[in-house]
mmCIF file of C-alpha atoms and ligand atoms in Angstrom:
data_model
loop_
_atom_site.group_PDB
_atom_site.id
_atom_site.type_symbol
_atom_site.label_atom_id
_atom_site.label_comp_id
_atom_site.label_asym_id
_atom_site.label_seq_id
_atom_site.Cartn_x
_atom_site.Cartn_y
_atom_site.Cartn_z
ATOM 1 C CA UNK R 1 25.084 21.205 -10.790
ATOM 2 C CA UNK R 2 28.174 20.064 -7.809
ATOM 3 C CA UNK R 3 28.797 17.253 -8.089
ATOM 4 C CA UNK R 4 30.606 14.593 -5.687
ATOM 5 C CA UNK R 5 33.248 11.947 -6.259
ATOM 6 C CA UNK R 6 31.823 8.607 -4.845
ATOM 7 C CA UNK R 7 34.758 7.413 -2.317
ATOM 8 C CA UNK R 8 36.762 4.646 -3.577
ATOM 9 C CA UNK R 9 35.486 5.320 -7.466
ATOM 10 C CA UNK R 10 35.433 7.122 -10.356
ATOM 11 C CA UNK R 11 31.903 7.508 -10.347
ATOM 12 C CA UNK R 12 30.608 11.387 -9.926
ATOM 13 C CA UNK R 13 27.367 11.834 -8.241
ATOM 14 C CA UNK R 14 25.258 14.948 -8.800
ATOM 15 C CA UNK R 15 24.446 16.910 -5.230
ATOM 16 C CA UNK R 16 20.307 15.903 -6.262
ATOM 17 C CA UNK R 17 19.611 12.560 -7.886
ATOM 18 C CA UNK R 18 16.663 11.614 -8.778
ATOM 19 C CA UNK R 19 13.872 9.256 -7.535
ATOM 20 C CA UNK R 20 12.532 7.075 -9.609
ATOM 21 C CA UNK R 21 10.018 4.913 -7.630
ATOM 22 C CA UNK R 22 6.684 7.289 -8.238
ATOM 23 C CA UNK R 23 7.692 7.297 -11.747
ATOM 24 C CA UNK R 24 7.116 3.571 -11.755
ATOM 25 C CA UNK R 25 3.262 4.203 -11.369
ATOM 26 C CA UNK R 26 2.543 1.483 -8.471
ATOM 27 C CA UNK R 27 1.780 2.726 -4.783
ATOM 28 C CA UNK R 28 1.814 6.138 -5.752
ATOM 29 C CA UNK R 29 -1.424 6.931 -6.566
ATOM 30 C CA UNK R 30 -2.778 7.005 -9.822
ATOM 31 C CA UNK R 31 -0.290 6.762 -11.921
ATOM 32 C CA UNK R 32 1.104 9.816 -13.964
ATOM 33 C CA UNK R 33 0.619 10.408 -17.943
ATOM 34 C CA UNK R 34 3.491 8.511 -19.808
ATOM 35 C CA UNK R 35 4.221 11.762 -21.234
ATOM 36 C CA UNK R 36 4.464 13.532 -17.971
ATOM 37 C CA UNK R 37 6.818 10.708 -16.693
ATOM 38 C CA UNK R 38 9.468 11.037 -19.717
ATOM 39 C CA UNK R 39 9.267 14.781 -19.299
ATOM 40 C CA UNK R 40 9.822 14.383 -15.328
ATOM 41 C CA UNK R 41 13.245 12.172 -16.545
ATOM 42 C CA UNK R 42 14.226 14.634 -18.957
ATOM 43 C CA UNK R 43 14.018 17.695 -17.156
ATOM 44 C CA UNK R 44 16.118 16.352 -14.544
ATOM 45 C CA UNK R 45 18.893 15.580 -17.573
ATOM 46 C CA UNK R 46 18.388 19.306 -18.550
ATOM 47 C CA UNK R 47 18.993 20.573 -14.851
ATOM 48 C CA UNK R 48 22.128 18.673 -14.772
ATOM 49 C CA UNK R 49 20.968 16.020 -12.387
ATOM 50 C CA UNK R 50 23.262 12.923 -13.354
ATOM 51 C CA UNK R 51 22.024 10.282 -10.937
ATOM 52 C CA UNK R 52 18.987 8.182 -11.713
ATOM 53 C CA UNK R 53 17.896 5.884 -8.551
ATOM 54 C CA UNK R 54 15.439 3.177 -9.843
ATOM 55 C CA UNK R 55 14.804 -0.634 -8.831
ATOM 56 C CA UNK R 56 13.575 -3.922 -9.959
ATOM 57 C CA UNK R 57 10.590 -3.566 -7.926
ATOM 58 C CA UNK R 58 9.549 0.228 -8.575
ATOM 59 C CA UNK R 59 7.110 -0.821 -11.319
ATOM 60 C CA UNK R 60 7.872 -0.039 -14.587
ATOM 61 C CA UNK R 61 10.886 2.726 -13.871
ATOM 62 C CA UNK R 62 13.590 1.062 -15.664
ATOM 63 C CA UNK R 63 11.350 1.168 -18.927
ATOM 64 C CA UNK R 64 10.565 4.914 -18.617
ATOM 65 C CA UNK R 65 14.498 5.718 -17.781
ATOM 66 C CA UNK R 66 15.300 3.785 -21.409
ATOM 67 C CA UNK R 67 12.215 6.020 -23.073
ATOM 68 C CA UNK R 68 13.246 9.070 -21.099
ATOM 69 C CA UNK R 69 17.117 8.479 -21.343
ATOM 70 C CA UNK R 70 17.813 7.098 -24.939
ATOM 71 C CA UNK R 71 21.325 7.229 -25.728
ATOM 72 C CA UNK R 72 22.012 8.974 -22.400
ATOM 73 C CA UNK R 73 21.869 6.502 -20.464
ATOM 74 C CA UNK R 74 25.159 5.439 -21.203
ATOM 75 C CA UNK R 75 26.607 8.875 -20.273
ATOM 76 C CA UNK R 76 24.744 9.257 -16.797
ATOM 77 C CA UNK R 77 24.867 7.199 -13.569
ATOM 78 C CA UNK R 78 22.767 4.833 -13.118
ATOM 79 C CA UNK R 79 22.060 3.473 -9.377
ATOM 80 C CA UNK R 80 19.801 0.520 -9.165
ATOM 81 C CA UNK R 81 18.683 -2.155 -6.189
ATOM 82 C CA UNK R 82 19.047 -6.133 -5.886
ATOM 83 C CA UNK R 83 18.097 -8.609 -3.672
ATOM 84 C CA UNK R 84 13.984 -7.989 -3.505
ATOM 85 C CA UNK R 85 12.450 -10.988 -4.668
ATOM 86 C CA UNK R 86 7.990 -10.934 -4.178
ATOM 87 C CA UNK R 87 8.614 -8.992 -1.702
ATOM 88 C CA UNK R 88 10.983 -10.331 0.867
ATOM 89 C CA UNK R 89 14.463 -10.008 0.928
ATOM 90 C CA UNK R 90 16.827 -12.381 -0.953
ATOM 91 C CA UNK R 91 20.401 -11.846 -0.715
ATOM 92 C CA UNK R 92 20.980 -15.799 -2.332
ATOM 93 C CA UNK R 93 23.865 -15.192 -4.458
ATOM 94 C CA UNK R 94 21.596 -17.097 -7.395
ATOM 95 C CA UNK R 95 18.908 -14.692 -6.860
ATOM 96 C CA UNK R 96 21.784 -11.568 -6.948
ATOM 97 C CA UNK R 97 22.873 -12.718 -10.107
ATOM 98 C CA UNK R 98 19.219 -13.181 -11.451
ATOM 99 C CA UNK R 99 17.943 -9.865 -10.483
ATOM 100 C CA UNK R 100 20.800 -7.831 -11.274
ATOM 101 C CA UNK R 101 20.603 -9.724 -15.067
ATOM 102 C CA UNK R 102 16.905 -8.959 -15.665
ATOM 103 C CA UNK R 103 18.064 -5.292 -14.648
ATOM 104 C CA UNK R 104 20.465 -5.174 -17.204
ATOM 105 C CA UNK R 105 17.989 -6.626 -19.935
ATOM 106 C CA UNK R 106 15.725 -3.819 -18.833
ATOM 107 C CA UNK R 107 17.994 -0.889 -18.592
ATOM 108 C CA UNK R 108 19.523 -2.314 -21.795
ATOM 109 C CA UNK R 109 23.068 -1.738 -20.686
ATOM 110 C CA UNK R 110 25.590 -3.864 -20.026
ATOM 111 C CA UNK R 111 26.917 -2.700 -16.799
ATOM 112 C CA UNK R 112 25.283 -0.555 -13.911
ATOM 113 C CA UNK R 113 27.171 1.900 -12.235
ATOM 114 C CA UNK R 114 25.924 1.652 -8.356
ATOM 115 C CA UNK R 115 24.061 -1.197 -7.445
ATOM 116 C CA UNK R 116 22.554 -1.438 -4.199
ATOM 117 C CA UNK R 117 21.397 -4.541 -1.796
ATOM 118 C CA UNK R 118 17.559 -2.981 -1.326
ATOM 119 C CA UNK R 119 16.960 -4.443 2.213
ATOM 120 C CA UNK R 120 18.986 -6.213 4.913
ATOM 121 C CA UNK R 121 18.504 -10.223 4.886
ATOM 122 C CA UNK R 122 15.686 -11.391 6.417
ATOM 123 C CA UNK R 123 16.510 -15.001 4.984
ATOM 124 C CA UNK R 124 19.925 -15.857 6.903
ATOM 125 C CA UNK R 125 21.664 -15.974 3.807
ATOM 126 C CA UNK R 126 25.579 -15.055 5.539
ATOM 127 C CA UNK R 127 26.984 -11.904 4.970
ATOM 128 C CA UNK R 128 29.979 -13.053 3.352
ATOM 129 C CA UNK R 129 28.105 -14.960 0.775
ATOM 130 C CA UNK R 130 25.859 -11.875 -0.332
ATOM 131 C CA UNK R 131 29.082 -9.916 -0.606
ATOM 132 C CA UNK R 132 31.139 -12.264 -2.112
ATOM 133 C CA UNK R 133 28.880 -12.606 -4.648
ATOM 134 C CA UNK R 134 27.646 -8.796 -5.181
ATOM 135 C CA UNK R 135 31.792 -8.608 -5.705
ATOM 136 C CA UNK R 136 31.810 -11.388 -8.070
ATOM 137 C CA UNK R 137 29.767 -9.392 -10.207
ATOM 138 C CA UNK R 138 31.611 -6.002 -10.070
ATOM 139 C CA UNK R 139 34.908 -8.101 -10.653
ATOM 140 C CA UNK R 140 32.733 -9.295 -13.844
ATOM 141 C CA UNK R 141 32.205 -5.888 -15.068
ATOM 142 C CA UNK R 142 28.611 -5.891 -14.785
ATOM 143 C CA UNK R 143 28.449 -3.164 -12.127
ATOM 144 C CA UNK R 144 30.773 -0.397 -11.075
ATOM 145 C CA UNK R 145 30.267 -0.349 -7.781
ATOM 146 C CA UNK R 146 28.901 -1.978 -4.643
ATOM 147 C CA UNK R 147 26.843 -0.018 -2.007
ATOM 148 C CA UNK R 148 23.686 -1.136 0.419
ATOM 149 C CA UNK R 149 20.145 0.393 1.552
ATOM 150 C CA UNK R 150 18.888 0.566 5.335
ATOM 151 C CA UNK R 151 21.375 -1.210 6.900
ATOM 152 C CA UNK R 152 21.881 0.265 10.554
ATOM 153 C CA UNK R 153 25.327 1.362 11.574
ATOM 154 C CA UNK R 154 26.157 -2.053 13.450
ATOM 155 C CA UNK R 155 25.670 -4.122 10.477
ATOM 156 C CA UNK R 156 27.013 -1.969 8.317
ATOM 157 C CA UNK R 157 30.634 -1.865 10.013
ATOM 158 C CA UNK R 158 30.268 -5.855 9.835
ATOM 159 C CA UNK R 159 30.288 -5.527 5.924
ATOM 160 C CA UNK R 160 32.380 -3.185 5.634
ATOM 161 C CA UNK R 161 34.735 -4.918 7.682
ATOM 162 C CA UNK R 162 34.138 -7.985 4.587
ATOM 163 C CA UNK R 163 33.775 -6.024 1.326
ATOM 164 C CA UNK R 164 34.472 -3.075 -0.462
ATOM 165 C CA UNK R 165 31.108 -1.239 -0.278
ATOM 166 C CA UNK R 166 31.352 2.328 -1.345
ATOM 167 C CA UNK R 167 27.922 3.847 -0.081
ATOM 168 C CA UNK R 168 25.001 3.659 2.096
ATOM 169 C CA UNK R 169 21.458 4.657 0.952
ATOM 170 C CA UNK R 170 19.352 5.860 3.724
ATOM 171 C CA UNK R 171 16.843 7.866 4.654
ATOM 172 C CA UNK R 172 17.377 11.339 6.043
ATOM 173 C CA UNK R 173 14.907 14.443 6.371
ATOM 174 C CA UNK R 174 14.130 17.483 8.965
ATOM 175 C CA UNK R 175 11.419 14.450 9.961
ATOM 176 C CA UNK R 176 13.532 11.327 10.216
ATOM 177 C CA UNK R 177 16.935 12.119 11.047
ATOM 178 C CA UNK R 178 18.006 8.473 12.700
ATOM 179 C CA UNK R 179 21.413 8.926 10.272
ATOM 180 C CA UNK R 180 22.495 11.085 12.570
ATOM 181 C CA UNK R 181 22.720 8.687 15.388
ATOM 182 C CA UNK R 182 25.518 6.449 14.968
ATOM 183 C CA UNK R 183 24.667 5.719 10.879
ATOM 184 C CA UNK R 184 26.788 9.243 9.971
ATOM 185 C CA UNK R 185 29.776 8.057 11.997
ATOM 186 C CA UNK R 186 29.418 3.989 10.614
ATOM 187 C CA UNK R 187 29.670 5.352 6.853
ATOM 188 C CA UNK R 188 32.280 8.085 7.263
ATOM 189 C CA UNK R 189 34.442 7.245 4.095
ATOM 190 C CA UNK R 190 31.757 5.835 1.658
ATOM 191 C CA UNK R 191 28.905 7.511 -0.355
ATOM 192 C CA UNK R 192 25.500 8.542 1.462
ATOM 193 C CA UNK R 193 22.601 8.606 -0.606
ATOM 194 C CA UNK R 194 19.629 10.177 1.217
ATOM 195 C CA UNK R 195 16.210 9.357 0.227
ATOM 196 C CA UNK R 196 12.725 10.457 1.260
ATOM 197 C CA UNK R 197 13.713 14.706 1.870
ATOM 198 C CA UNK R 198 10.418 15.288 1.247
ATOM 199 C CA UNK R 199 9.242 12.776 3.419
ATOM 200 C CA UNK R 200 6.679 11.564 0.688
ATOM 201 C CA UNK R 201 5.615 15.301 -0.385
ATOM 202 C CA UNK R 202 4.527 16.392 3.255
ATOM 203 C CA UNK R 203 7.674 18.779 3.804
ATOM 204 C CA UNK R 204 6.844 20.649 0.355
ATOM 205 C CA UNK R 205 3.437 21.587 2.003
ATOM 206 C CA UNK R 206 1.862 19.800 -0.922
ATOM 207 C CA UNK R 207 -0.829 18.507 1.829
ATOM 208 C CA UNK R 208 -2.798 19.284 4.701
ATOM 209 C CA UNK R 209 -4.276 16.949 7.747
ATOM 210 C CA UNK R 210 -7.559 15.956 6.674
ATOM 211 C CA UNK R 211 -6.297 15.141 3.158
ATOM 212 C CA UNK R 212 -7.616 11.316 1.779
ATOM 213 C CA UNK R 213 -5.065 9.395 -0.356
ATOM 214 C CA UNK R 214 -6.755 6.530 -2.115
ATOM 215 C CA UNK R 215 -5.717 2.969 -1.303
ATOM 216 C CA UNK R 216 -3.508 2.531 -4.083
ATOM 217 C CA UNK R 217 -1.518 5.238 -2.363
ATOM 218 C CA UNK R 218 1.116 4.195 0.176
ATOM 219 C CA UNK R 219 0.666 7.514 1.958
ATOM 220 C CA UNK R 220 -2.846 6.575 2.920
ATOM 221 C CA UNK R 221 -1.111 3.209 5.172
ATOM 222 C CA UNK R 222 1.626 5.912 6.358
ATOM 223 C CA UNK R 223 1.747 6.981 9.885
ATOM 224 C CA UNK R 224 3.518 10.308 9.148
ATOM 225 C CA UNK R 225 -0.080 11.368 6.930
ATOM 226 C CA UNK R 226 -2.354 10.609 9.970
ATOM 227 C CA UNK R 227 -2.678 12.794 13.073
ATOM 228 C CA UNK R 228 -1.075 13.871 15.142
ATOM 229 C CA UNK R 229 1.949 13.231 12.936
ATOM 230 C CA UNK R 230 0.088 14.875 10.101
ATOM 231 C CA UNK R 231 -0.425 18.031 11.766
ATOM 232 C CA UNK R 232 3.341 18.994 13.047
ATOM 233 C CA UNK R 233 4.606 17.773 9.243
ATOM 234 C CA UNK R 234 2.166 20.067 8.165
ATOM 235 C CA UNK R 235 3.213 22.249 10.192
ATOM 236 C CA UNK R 236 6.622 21.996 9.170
ATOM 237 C CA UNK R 237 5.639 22.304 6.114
ATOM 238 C CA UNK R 238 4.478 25.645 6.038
ATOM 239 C CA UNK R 239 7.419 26.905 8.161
ATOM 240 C CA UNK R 240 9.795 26.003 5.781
ATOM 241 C CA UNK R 241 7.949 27.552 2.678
ATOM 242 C CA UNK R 242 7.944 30.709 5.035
ATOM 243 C CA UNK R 243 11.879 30.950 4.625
ATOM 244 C CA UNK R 244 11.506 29.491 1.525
ATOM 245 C CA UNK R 245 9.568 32.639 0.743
ATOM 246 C CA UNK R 246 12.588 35.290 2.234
ATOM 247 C CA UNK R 247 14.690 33.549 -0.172
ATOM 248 C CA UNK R 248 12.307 33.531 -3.221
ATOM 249 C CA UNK R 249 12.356 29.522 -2.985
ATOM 250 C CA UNK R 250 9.599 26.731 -2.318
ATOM 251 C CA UNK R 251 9.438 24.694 0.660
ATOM 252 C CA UNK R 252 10.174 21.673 -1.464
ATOM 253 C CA UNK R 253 13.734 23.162 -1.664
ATOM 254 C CA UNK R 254 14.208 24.370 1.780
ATOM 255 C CA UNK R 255 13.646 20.896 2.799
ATOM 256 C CA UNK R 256 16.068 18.983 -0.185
ATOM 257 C CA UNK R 257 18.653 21.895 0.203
ATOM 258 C CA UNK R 258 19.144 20.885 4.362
ATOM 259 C CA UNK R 259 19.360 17.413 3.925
ATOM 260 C CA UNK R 260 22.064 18.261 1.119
ATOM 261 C CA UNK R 261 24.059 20.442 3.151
ATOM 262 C CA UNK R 262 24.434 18.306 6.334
ATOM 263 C CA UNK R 263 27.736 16.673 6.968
ATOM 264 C CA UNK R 264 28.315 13.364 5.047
ATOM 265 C CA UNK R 265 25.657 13.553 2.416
ATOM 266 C CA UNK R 266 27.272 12.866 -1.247
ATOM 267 C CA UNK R 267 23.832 12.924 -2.814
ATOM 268 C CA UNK R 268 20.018 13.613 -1.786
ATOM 269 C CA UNK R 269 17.206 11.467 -3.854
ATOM 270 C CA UNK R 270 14.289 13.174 -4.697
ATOM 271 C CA UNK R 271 10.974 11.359 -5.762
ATOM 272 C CA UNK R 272 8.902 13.477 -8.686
ATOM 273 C CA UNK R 273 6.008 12.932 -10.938
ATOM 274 C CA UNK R 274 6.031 16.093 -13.033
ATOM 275 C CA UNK R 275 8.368 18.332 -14.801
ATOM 276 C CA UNK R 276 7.523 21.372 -12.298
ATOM 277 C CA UNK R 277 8.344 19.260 -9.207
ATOM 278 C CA UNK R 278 12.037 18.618 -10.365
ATOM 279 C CA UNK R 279 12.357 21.685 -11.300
ATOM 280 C CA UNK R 280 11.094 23.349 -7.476
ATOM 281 C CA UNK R 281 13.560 20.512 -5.838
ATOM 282 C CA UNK R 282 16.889 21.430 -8.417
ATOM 283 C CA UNK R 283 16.246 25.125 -6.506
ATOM 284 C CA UNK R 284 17.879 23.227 -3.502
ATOM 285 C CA UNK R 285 21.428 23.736 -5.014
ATOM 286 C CA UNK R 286 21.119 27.092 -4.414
ATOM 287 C CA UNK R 287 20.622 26.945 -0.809
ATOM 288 C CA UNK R 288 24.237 24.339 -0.440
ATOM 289 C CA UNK R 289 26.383 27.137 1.263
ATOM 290 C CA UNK R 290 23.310 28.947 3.209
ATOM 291 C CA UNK R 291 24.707 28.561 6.681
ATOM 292 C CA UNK R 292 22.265 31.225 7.679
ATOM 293 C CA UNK R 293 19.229 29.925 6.707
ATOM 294 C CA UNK R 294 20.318 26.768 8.190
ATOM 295 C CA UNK R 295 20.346 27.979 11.552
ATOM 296 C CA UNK R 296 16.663 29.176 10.649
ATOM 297 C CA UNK R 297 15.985 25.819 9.537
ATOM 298 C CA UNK R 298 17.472 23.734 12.504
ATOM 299 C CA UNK R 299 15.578 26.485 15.284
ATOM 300 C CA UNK R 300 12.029 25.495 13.284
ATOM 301 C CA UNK R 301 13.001 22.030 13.131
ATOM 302 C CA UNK R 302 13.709 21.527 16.901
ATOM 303 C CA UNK R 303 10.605 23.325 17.491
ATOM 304 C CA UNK R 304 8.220 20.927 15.988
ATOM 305 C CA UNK R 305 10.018 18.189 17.223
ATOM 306 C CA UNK R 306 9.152 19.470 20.256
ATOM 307 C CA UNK R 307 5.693 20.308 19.482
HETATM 308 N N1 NAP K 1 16.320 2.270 -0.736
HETATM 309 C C1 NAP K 1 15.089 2.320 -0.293
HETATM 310 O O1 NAP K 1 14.610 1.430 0.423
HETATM 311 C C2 NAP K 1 14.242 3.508 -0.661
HETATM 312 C C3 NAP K 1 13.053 3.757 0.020
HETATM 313 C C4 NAP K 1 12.318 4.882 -0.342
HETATM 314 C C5 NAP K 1 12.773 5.719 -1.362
HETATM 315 N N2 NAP K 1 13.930 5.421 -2.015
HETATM 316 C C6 NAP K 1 14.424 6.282 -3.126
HETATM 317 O O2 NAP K 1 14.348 7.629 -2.759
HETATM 318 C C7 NAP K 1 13.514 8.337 -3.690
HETATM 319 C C8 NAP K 1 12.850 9.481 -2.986
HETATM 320 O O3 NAP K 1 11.992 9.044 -1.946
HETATM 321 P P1 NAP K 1 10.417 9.101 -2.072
HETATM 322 O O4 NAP K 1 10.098 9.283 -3.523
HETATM 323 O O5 NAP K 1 9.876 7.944 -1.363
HETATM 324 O O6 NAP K 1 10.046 10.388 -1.220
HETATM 325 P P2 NAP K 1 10.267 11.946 -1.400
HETATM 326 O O7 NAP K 1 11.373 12.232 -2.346
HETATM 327 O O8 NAP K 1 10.355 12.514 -0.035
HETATM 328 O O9 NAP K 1 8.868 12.414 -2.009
HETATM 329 C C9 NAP K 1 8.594 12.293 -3.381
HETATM 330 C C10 NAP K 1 7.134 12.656 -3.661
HETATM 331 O O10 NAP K 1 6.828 13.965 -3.168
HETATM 332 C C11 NAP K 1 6.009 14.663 -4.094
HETATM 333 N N3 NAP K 1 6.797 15.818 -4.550
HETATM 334 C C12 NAP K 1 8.055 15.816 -5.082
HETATM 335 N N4 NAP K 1 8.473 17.069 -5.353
HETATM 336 C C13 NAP K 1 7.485 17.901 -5.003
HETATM 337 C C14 NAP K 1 7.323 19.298 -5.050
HETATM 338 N N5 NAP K 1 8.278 20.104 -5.521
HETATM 339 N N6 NAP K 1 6.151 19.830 -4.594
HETATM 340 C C15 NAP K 1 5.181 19.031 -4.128
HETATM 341 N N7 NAP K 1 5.263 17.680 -4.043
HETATM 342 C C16 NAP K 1 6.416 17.116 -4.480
HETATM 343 C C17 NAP K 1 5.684 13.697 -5.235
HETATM 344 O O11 NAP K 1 4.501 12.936 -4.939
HETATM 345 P P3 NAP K 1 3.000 13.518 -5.136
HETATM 346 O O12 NAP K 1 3.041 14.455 -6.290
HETATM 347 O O13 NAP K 1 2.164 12.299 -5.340
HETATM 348 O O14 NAP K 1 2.654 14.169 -3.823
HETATM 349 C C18 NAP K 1 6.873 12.746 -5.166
HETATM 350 O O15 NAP K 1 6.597 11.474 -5.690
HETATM 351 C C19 NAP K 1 12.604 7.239 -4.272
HETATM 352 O O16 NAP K 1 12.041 7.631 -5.510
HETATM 353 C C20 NAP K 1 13.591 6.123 -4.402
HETATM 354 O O17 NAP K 1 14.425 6.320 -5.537
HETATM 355 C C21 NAP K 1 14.673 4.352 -1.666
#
């Protein structure tokens, strides 16, 4: 699989990494077989997808990566979030410290390769602080490298402006393309990490308006799975597993292949449960230098933006 050099390091990120929140088994549903979880993680190994993205807060993901990983952890990149603490933001350098340690107790490692501040401050802890400290620990050797999550493009030239932050994680898809408005341009020179190409399974046509998610789903609170919303994903959906068709490949890639091949985008994150799903999304890299069915893509897009 291509890979990408993360600016500023010498850490190389596969063009599909993958997600590992559902794989945590909270707010997805009900959560997937143990087995079918450690098979998910493995066949992304197999398919030569290098980049894990996990969290302290996705359940129990960082266990599953050790089961799934073994040894191989060591060997593959490892991209992980701070600064969540019972769900608020914390970017205290104490609580950095803290959370980034139980990490590495989990992960049973001794350094991380990418970690990432999960959501902007809502605590008026200063900028500086969080950064000075996030460096701290890099200068430490207990992670690689320094990058952030959802930060908009204002906020993100302040810190980069104070630290050496090599990437942005954001979310980017044929439904929620705000990167493109002022975030591409803020992070030209560091890492983007896209999550959510699927936008939680709709764009892979995996569901249709109508469909009832039980509460322990976080797709049955999401806007995007009630009408009218619903209905142009759907939509979408079914568009894109029309081309996907012409070019003997499922939506699911369609969708994970245009994210990959915008401008700016090192890496795309992909959520899975099963085996099958990774291996529909790794299809994407086949689609990287498809400037044809881009065009396709974009002219559908527009279309049921409009619609
Ligand atoms: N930094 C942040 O704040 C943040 C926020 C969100 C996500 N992320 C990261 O980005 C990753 C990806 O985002 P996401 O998981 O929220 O959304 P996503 O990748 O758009 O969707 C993943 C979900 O879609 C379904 N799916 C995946 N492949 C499929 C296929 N081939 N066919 C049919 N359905 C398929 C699966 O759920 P079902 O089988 O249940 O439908 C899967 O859990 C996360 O795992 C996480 O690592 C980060």
């Amino acid at each position: 699989m291509q890979a990408h050099l993360l600016p500023g390091t010498e850490i190389e990120l596969s063009v599909l990494t993958l997600g590992c929140w559902a794989l945590g088994g909270e707010h997805w549903g009900e959560p997937v077989s143990e087995r079918d979880r450690i098979a998910t993680v493995r066949c992304a190994l197999d398919l030569g997808i290098t980049v894990f993205d996990t969290s302290p807060i996705y359940g129990d993901a960082d266990r599953v990566l050790v089961e799934a990983l073994g040894d191989a952890r060591h060997d593959v990149v490892l991209a992980t979030k701070v600064g969540v603490d019972r769900g608020h933001s914390n970017l205290n350098p104490a609580f950095l410290r803290q959370d980034l340690e139980a990490t590495l107790r989990r992960l049973r490692v001794d350094r991380v390769d990418l970690m990432q501040v999960h959501w902007p401050c809502e605590h008026g802890t200063p900028l500086e602080s969080t950064f000075e400290a996030l460096e701290q620990l890099r200068d430490e050797g207990k992670v690689r490298a320094v990058g952030v999550c959802n930060y908009g493009a204002a906020e993100l030239l302040r810190i980069r402006a104070i630290a050496q932050v090599v990437s942005l994680q954001t979310p980017y898809s044929l439904v929620r393309r705000e990167f493109e408005q002022g975030l591409r341009a803020a992070s030209k020179g560091m890492g983007v990490l896209a999550y959510e190409p699927l936008c939680r399974g709709l764009l892979a046509g995996a569901y249709s308006p109508g469909h009832r998610f039980p509460d322990n789903d976080l797709r049955s609170r999401d806007e995007r799975f009630r009408r009218p919303r619903f209905r142009r994903g759907a939509a979408l959906a079914r568009d894109l597993a029309r081309v996907g068709e012409k070019v003997g490949l499922p939506a699911a890639a369609v969708a994970i292949g245009w994210v990959a091949a915008q401008p700016g985008i090192t890496t795309v994150i992909a959520g899975a449960k099963h085996p099958e799903q990774v291996r529909q999304n790794a299809l994407a890299v086949k689609l990287l230098d498809s400037a044809k069915v881009w065009q396709v893509v974009g002219r559908i897009a527009a279309v049921h933006e409009g619609g």
